[in-house]
């Protein structure tokens, strides 16, 4: 029996099924090209990539078509960075920043990761009832909505005793500082309506300068550090001998926060062999693009259910080496965030995993 919401025009379903079959063949060809690249068979790789480029729909709207467009561009850049330069410069533009914020807002796996971080911060605050002052240090505010939600929750919980929320965020460029000050202005307006006292500070400091004093930490406040989608963009020892990522973790540990929230993508895009990275990117970003705008629920891409690399295990080892102890979020957090049949939310090894069609996209965890 067909579901009640099955389209009356079955040609839509037939065409969509045909496109899925074509997508599978395209992905197989893409992996063949990646294999040829890894084996230095450039002529074969170029032939496959050229054939795939010709067959792509330039006006494709489905997530699989967009994914193939991005992957083709990446592999061409890998083979000939001069003719097909990688869009590195775009990563530092205002447009890219706005695109990232749009991604955080539209994908439930990202949005719920921020929500889980809020729950961990509020739980840490509740463990110290002697104060109603909460100080959150954020190294890169990715989603303004996270702090709008935090303000609303503090308003709901303050019960006549006004709460104080201090947000200290770090800017690494002039444009970044200007954007963050605009975020602060909007949050102040909301805080005034909610009756929550908000202190919003934007500071520009090097890692070596970070301390409780330089960040304005006070003895009578609950200190939390939010590392949402920050660490994966920082070089580690495999990229730089200075290892800025571990430098940051050591500095954060030295601040003695009550809780550190970590939200990261569940994807190994750096240390794995080339073929594994290509396969990982296909599976991960295929599910991610699909999560932005769900398709018909009965069309299931089996690649989304592939076994995950469990990158969270690597983040867990990294945090523990820096001296942090895992503070399990618990099954109650996962249960509170189950929103749709497509979205999978589960507690795993102390963290909460958010996925689409069984493919984990982000993991949220708390540390102390």
CSV table of C-alpha atoms in Angstrom, one decimal:
chain,number,residue,atom,x,y,z
A,1,UNK,CA,0.0,0.0,0.0
A,2,UNK,CA,1.3,3.4,-0.9
A,3,UNK,CA,1.6,6.1,1.8
A,4,UNK,CA,-1.0,8.8,2.0
A,5,UNK,CA,1.4,11.5,1.0
A,6,UNK,CA,2.7,9.5,-2.0
A,7,UNK,CA,2.5,11.9,-5.1
A,8,UNK,CA,-0.4,11.2,-7.4
A,9,UNK,CA,1.9,11.9,-10.3
A,10,UNK,CA,4.0,8.8,-10.2
A,11,UNK,CA,6.2,10.1,-12.9
A,12,UNK,CA,7.8,12.3,-10.2
A,13,UNK,CA,8.8,9.2,-8.3
A,14,UNK,CA,10.0,7.4,-11.5
A,15,UNK,CA,12.2,10.3,-12.5
A,16,UNK,CA,13.6,10.7,-9.0
A,17,UNK,CA,14.4,6.9,-8.9
A,18,UNK,CA,16.1,7.3,-12.3
A,19,UNK,CA,18.2,10.2,-10.9
A,20,UNK,CA,19.2,8.1,-7.9
A,21,UNK,CA,20.4,5.3,-10.2
A,22,UNK,CA,22.4,7.8,-12.2
A,23,UNK,CA,23.8,9.2,-9.0
A,24,UNK,CA,25.1,5.8,-7.9
A,25,UNK,CA,26.8,5.3,-11.3
A,26,UNK,CA,28.3,8.7,-11.1
A,27,UNK,CA,29.7,8.0,-7.6
A,28,UNK,CA,31.2,4.8,-8.8
A,29,UNK,CA,32.9,6.6,-11.7
A,30,UNK,CA,34.1,9.2,-9.3
A,31,UNK,CA,35.8,6.6,-7.1
A,32,UNK,CA,37.4,5.1,-10.2
A,33,UNK,CA,38.8,8.5,-11.0
A,34,UNK,CA,40.1,8.8,-7.4
A,35,UNK,CA,41.7,5.4,-7.7
A,36,UNK,CA,43.4,6.5,-10.9
A,37,UNK,CA,44.7,9.6,-9.2
A,38,UNK,CA,46.1,7.7,-6.3
A,39,UNK,CA,47.9,5.4,-8.7
A,40,UNK,CA,49.3,8.3,-10.8
A,41,UNK,CA,47.3,7.2,-13.9
A,42,UNK,CA,46.5,10.8,-14.9
A,43,UNK,CA,45.3,10.1,-18.4
A,44,UNK,CA,42.6,7.7,-17.1
A,45,UNK,CA,41.6,10.1,-14.3
A,46,UNK,CA,41.2,13.0,-16.7
A,47,UNK,CA,39.1,10.9,-19.1
A,48,UNK,CA,36.7,9.9,-16.3
A,49,UNK,CA,36.5,13.4,-14.9
A,50,UNK,CA,35.9,14.9,-18.3
A,51,UNK,CA,33.2,12.4,-19.0
A,52,UNK,CA,31.5,13.1,-15.7
A,53,UNK,CA,31.7,16.9,-16.2
A,54,UNK,CA,29.9,16.6,-19.6
A,55,UNK,CA,27.2,14.4,-18.1
A,56,UNK,CA,26.4,16.7,-15.2
A,57,UNK,CA,23.3,18.8,-15.3
A,58,UNK,CA,24.5,22.4,-15.0
A,59,UNK,CA,21.2,23.3,-13.4
A,60,UNK,CA,21.0,20.4,-11.0
A,61,UNK,CA,19.0,21.1,-7.9
A,62,UNK,CA,19.2,17.7,-6.0
A,63,UNK,CA,21.7,17.2,-3.3
A,64,UNK,CA,23.5,14.4,-5.2
A,65,UNK,CA,24.0,16.6,-8.3
A,66,UNK,CA,25.4,19.4,-6.1
A,67,UNK,CA,27.7,16.9,-4.4
A,68,UNK,CA,29.1,15.6,-7.7
A,69,UNK,CA,29.7,19.2,-8.8
A,70,UNK,CA,31.8,19.9,-5.7
A,71,UNK,CA,33.6,16.6,-5.8
A,72,UNK,CA,34.6,17.0,-9.5
A,73,UNK,CA,35.9,20.5,-8.8
A,74,UNK,CA,38.0,19.2,-5.8
A,75,UNK,CA,39.5,16.3,-7.8
A,76,UNK,CA,40.4,18.5,-10.7
A,77,UNK,CA,42.1,20.9,-8.3
A,78,UNK,CA,44.0,18.0,-6.8
A,79,UNK,CA,45.3,17.0,-10.3
A,80,UNK,CA,46.0,20.5,-11.6
A,81,UNK,CA,46.0,23.3,-9.0
A,82,UNK,CA,47.2,25.8,-11.5
A,83,UNK,CA,44.4,25.3,-14.0
A,84,UNK,CA,41.8,24.6,-11.3
A,85,UNK,CA,43.0,26.6,-8.2
A,86,UNK,CA,41.5,25.5,-4.9
A,87,UNK,CA,39.1,28.1,-3.4
A,88,UNK,CA,41.4,28.7,-0.4
A,89,UNK,CA,40.9,32.5,-0.5
A,90,UNK,CA,37.1,32.1,-0.4
A,91,UNK,CA,37.4,30.5,3.1
A,92,UNK,CA,38.3,33.9,4.6
A,93,UNK,CA,35.6,36.0,3.0
A,94,UNK,CA,32.5,37.4,4.5
A,95,UNK,CA,30.4,35.4,2.0
A,96,UNK,CA,32.0,32.1,3.2
A,97,UNK,CA,31.2,33.1,6.8
A,98,UNK,CA,27.6,33.8,5.9
A,99,UNK,CA,27.4,30.5,4.1
A,100,UNK,CA,28.7,28.7,7.2
A,101,UNK,CA,26.1,30.4,9.4
A,102,UNK,CA,23.4,29.4,6.9
A,103,UNK,CA,24.6,25.8,7.1
A,104,UNK,CA,24.5,25.9,10.9
A,105,UNK,CA,20.9,27.2,10.8
A,106,UNK,CA,19.6,24.8,8.1
A,107,UNK,CA,21.0,21.5,9.1
A,108,UNK,CA,19.4,20.0,12.2
A,109,UNK,CA,22.6,18.1,13.0
A,110,UNK,CA,24.5,21.3,13.4
A,111,UNK,CA,21.7,23.2,15.2
A,112,UNK,CA,21.2,20.4,17.7
A,113,UNK,CA,24.9,20.3,18.4
A,114,UNK,CA,24.7,23.9,19.5
A,115,UNK,CA,21.7,23.1,21.6
A,116,UNK,CA,23.5,20.2,23.3
A,117,UNK,CA,26.3,22.6,24.1
A,118,UNK,CA,23.8,24.9,25.8
A,119,UNK,CA,22.4,22.1,27.9
A,120,UNK,CA,25.9,21.2,29.1
A,121,UNK,CA,26.6,24.8,30.0
A,122,UNK,CA,23.3,25.2,31.9
A,123,UNK,CA,23.9,22.0,33.7
A,124,UNK,CA,27.3,23.2,34.8
A,125,UNK,CA,25.7,26.4,36.0
A,126,UNK,CA,23.1,24.5,38.0
A,127,UNK,CA,25.9,22.6,39.8
A,128,UNK,CA,27.0,25.9,41.4
A,129,UNK,CA,23.7,27.4,42.8
A,130,UNK,CA,25.5,29.9,44.9
A,131,UNK,CA,25.9,32.3,42.0
A,132,UNK,CA,23.7,33.5,39.1
A,133,UNK,CA,26.6,34.7,37.0
A,134,UNK,CA,27.5,32.7,33.9
A,135,UNK,CA,30.5,33.5,31.8
A,136,UNK,CA,30.9,31.9,28.4
A,137,UNK,CA,34.1,32.2,26.4
A,138,UNK,CA,33.5,31.5,22.7
A,139,UNK,CA,36.5,31.4,20.3
A,140,UNK,CA,34.3,31.8,17.2
A,141,UNK,CA,30.6,32.4,17.5
A,142,UNK,CA,29.3,30.3,14.7
A,143,UNK,CA,25.6,30.5,15.4
A,144,UNK,CA,24.1,33.6,17.0
A,145,UNK,CA,20.9,31.6,17.6
A,146,UNK,CA,22.8,29.5,20.2
A,147,UNK,CA,23.1,32.5,22.5
A,148,UNK,CA,19.6,33.7,21.8
A,149,UNK,CA,18.4,30.3,23.0
A,150,UNK,CA,20.7,30.5,26.0
A,151,UNK,CA,19.3,33.9,27.0
A,152,UNK,CA,15.7,32.6,26.7
A,153,UNK,CA,16.6,29.6,28.9
A,154,UNK,CA,18.2,31.8,31.5
A,155,UNK,CA,15.1,34.0,31.5
A,156,UNK,CA,12.9,31.0,32.1
A,157,UNK,CA,15.1,29.7,35.0
A,158,UNK,CA,15.9,32.9,36.8
A,159,UNK,CA,12.7,32.9,38.9
A,160,UNK,CA,12.8,36.5,40.1
A,161,UNK,CA,16.6,36.5,40.7
A,162,UNK,CA,18.1,38.3,37.7
A,163,UNK,CA,20.7,36.2,35.9
A,164,UNK,CA,23.9,37.7,34.4
A,165,UNK,CA,25.4,36.3,31.2
A,166,UNK,CA,28.8,37.4,30.2
A,167,UNK,CA,30.0,36.4,26.7
A,168,UNK,CA,33.6,36.9,25.8
A,169,UNK,CA,34.4,36.2,22.2
A,170,UNK,CA,37.7,36.4,20.3
A,171,UNK,CA,38.1,38.2,17.0
A,172,UNK,CA,41.0,37.3,14.7
A,173,UNK,CA,40.5,40.1,12.1
A,174,UNK,CA,39.0,43.6,11.8
A,175,UNK,CA,36.0,42.3,9.9
A,176,UNK,CA,35.5,39.6,12.4
A,177,UNK,CA,35.5,42.1,15.2
A,178,UNK,CA,32.9,44.3,13.5
A,179,UNK,CA,30.6,41.3,12.9
A,180,UNK,CA,30.9,40.1,16.5
A,181,UNK,CA,30.0,43.6,17.8
A,182,UNK,CA,26.9,43.6,15.6
A,183,UNK,CA,26.0,40.2,17.1
A,184,UNK,CA,26.5,41.7,20.6
A,185,UNK,CA,24.2,44.6,19.8
A,186,UNK,CA,21.4,42.2,18.7
A,187,UNK,CA,21.9,40.0,21.8
A,188,UNK,CA,21.7,43.0,24.1
A,189,UNK,CA,18.4,44.0,22.7
A,190,UNK,CA,17.0,40.6,23.3
A,191,UNK,CA,18.5,40.4,26.8
A,192,UNK,CA,16.8,43.7,27.7
A,193,UNK,CA,13.5,42.3,26.7
A,194,UNK,CA,14.1,39.1,28.7
A,195,UNK,CA,15.3,40.9,31.8
A,196,UNK,CA,18.7,39.1,31.7
A,197,UNK,CA,21.8,41.2,32.3
A,198,UNK,CA,24.2,40.7,29.4
A,199,UNK,CA,27.8,41.7,29.2
A,200,UNK,CA,29.3,41.1,25.7
A,201,UNK,CA,33.0,41.6,25.2
A,202,UNK,CA,35.0,41.2,22.0
A,203,UNK,CA,38.7,40.8,22.5
A,204,UNK,CA,41.7,40.4,20.1
A,205,UNK,CA,44.4,38.3,21.7
A,206,UNK,CA,47.1,35.9,20.7
A,207,UNK,CA,47.0,32.4,22.2
A,208,UNK,CA,50.0,33.1,24.3
A,209,UNK,CA,48.1,36.1,25.9
A,210,UNK,CA,45.1,34.1,27.0
A,211,UNK,CA,44.5,34.1,30.8
A,212,UNK,CA,41.7,34.5,33.2
A,213,UNK,CA,42.7,38.1,33.8
A,214,UNK,CA,43.0,39.1,30.1
A,215,UNK,CA,39.6,37.5,29.5
A,216,UNK,CA,37.9,39.2,32.4
A,217,UNK,CA,37.1,36.1,34.4
A,218,UNK,CA,35.8,36.7,37.9
A,219,UNK,CA,35.9,34.4,40.9
A,220,UNK,CA,32.1,34.5,41.6
A,221,UNK,CA,31.0,33.3,38.1
A,222,UNK,CA,30.6,29.9,36.5
A,223,UNK,CA,33.1,29.8,33.7
A,224,UNK,CA,32.3,27.8,30.5
A,225,UNK,CA,34.3,27.5,27.3
A,226,UNK,CA,32.4,26.8,24.0
A,227,UNK,CA,34.5,25.1,21.3
A,228,UNK,CA,31.8,24.6,18.7
A,229,UNK,CA,33.3,23.7,15.3
A,230,UNK,CA,36.5,25.5,16.2
A,231,UNK,CA,39.2,22.9,16.6
A,232,UNK,CA,38.9,21.1,13.3
A,233,UNK,CA,39.9,24.3,11.5
A,234,UNK,CA,43.0,24.7,13.6
A,235,UNK,CA,46.3,23.1,12.5
A,236,UNK,CA,47.7,20.3,14.6
A,237,UNK,CA,51.1,18.6,14.7
A,238,UNK,CA,50.6,17.0,11.3
A,239,UNK,CA,50.4,20.5,9.7
A,240,UNK,CA,52.5,22.8,12.0
A,241,UNK,CA,55.3,22.1,14.4
A,242,UNK,CA,53.8,24.7,16.6
A,243,UNK,CA,50.6,22.7,16.9
A,244,UNK,CA,48.2,25.7,17.5
A,245,UNK,CA,45.3,23.2,18.3
A,246,UNK,CA,47.0,21.7,21.3
A,247,UNK,CA,48.3,25.2,22.4
A,248,UNK,CA,44.7,26.3,22.5
A,249,UNK,CA,43.6,23.3,24.5
A,250,UNK,CA,46.4,23.9,27.0
A,251,UNK,CA,45.4,27.5,27.4
A,252,UNK,CA,41.7,26.6,27.9
A,253,UNK,CA,42.7,24.0,30.5
A,254,UNK,CA,44.7,26.7,32.3
A,255,UNK,CA,41.5,28.9,32.6
A,256,UNK,CA,40.0,26.2,34.9
A,257,UNK,CA,36.5,26.3,33.4
A,258,UNK,CA,33.6,24.5,35.0
A,259,UNK,CA,32.8,23.0,31.6
A,260,UNK,CA,34.2,22.9,28.1
A,261,UNK,CA,31.7,22.1,25.3
A,262,UNK,CA,33.0,20.5,22.1
A,263,UNK,CA,30.9,20.2,19.0
A,264,UNK,CA,32.6,18.8,15.9
A,265,UNK,CA,32.0,17.2,12.5
A,266,UNK,CA,32.3,13.4,12.6
A,267,UNK,CA,34.5,13.2,9.6
A,268,UNK,CA,38.2,12.3,9.0
A,269,UNK,CA,39.3,14.6,6.2
A,270,UNK,CA,43.0,15.0,7.1
A,271,UNK,CA,44.9,12.0,8.3
A,272,UNK,CA,43.3,9.1,6.4
A,273,UNK,CA,44.7,7.8,3.0
A,274,UNK,CA,43.5,9.6,-0.1
A,275,UNK,CA,41.0,7.0,-1.2
A,276,UNK,CA,39.4,6.8,2.2
A,277,UNK,CA,39.1,10.6,2.4
A,278,UNK,CA,37.3,10.7,-1.0
A,279,UNK,CA,34.9,8.0,0.1
A,280,UNK,CA,34.4,9.7,3.4
A,281,UNK,CA,33.7,13.0,1.8
A,282,UNK,CA,31.1,11.4,-0.6
A,283,UNK,CA,29.3,9.8,2.3
A,284,UNK,CA,29.5,12.7,4.7
A,285,UNK,CA,28.6,15.6,2.5
A,286,UNK,CA,26.0,13.5,0.7
A,287,UNK,CA,24.1,13.1,3.9
A,288,UNK,CA,24.8,16.7,5.0
A,289,UNK,CA,23.4,18.2,1.7
A,290,UNK,CA,20.4,15.9,2.0
A,291,UNK,CA,19.7,17.1,5.6
A,292,UNK,CA,19.4,20.7,4.4
A,293,UNK,CA,16.3,20.0,2.5
A,294,UNK,CA,14.8,16.5,3.0
A,295,UNK,CA,13.8,14.6,-0.1
A,296,UNK,CA,10.9,12.2,-0.4
A,297,UNK,CA,11.2,10.0,2.7
A,298,UNK,CA,10.9,6.7,0.8
A,299,UNK,CA,14.1,7.4,-1.3
A,300,UNK,CA,17.0,6.0,0.8
A,301,UNK,CA,20.6,6.2,-0.2
A,302,UNK,CA,22.3,3.1,1.2
A,303,UNK,CA,25.7,4.9,1.4
A,304,UNK,CA,24.4,7.0,4.2
A,305,UNK,CA,24.2,4.0,6.4
A,306,UNK,CA,27.9,3.1,6.0
A,307,UNK,CA,30.0,2.4,9.0
A,308,UNK,CA,31.3,5.7,10.5
A,309,UNK,CA,35.0,6.4,11.1
A,310,UNK,CA,34.1,7.4,14.7
A,311,UNK,CA,36.2,10.5,14.6
A,312,UNK,CA,34.9,11.4,18.0
A,313,UNK,CA,37.3,8.8,19.4
A,314,UNK,CA,40.2,10.9,18.1
A,315,UNK,CA,38.7,14.1,19.6
A,316,UNK,CA,38.3,12.2,22.9
A,317,UNK,CA,41.9,11.1,22.9
A,318,UNK,CA,43.0,14.6,22.0
A,319,UNK,CA,41.0,16.2,24.9
A,320,UNK,CA,42.2,13.6,27.4
A,321,UNK,CA,45.8,14.1,26.4
A,322,UNK,CA,45.3,17.8,27.2
A,323,UNK,CA,44.1,17.0,30.7
A,324,UNK,CA,40.4,17.1,30.3
A,325,UNK,CA,37.9,14.6,31.7
A,326,UNK,CA,34.8,13.6,29.8
A,327,UNK,CA,31.6,14.8,31.4
A,328,UNK,CA,28.9,12.5,29.9
A,329,UNK,CA,25.9,14.3,28.5
A,330,UNK,CA,23.7,11.3,29.1
A,331,UNK,CA,20.8,9.6,27.3
A,332,UNK,CA,18.3,12.2,28.5
A,333,UNK,CA,20.0,14.8,26.2
A,334,UNK,CA,19.6,12.5,23.2
A,335,UNK,CA,16.0,11.7,24.0
A,336,UNK,CA,15.2,15.4,24.4
A,337,UNK,CA,16.5,16.2,20.9
A,338,UNK,CA,14.9,13.5,18.8
A,339,UNK,CA,13.0,15.6,16.3
A,340,UNK,CA,12.2,13.6,13.1
A,341,UNK,CA,12.3,10.1,11.6
A,342,UNK,CA,15.2,11.1,9.3
A,343,UNK,CA,17.3,12.5,12.2
A,344,UNK,CA,19.2,10.0,14.4
A,345,UNK,CA,20.2,11.1,17.8
A,346,UNK,CA,22.0,8.7,20.1
A,347,UNK,CA,24.3,8.7,23.1
A,348,UNK,CA,27.6,7.1,22.4
A,349,UNK,CA,30.7,6.9,24.7
A,350,UNK,CA,29.6,9.9,26.6
A,351,UNK,CA,28.9,12.2,23.6
A,352,UNK,CA,25.7,12.7,21.7
A,353,UNK,CA,25.8,11.9,18.0
A,354,UNK,CA,23.5,13.7,15.5
A,355,UNK,CA,23.1,12.0,12.1
A,356,UNK,CA,20.9,11.9,9.0
A,357,UNK,CA,19.7,8.5,7.7
A,358,UNK,CA,22.1,6.8,10.1
A,359,UNK,CA,25.2,8.7,9.0
A,360,UNK,CA,26.6,10.6,12.0
A,361,UNK,CA,27.4,14.2,11.0
A,362,UNK,CA,28.2,16.0,14.3
A,363,UNK,CA,29.0,14.9,17.9
A,364,UNK,CA,28.6,17.1,21.0
A,365,UNK,CA,30.4,16.4,24.2
A,366,UNK,CA,31.3,18.1,27.5
A,367,UNK,CA,34.5,18.2,29.4
A,368,UNK,CA,35.9,19.5,32.6
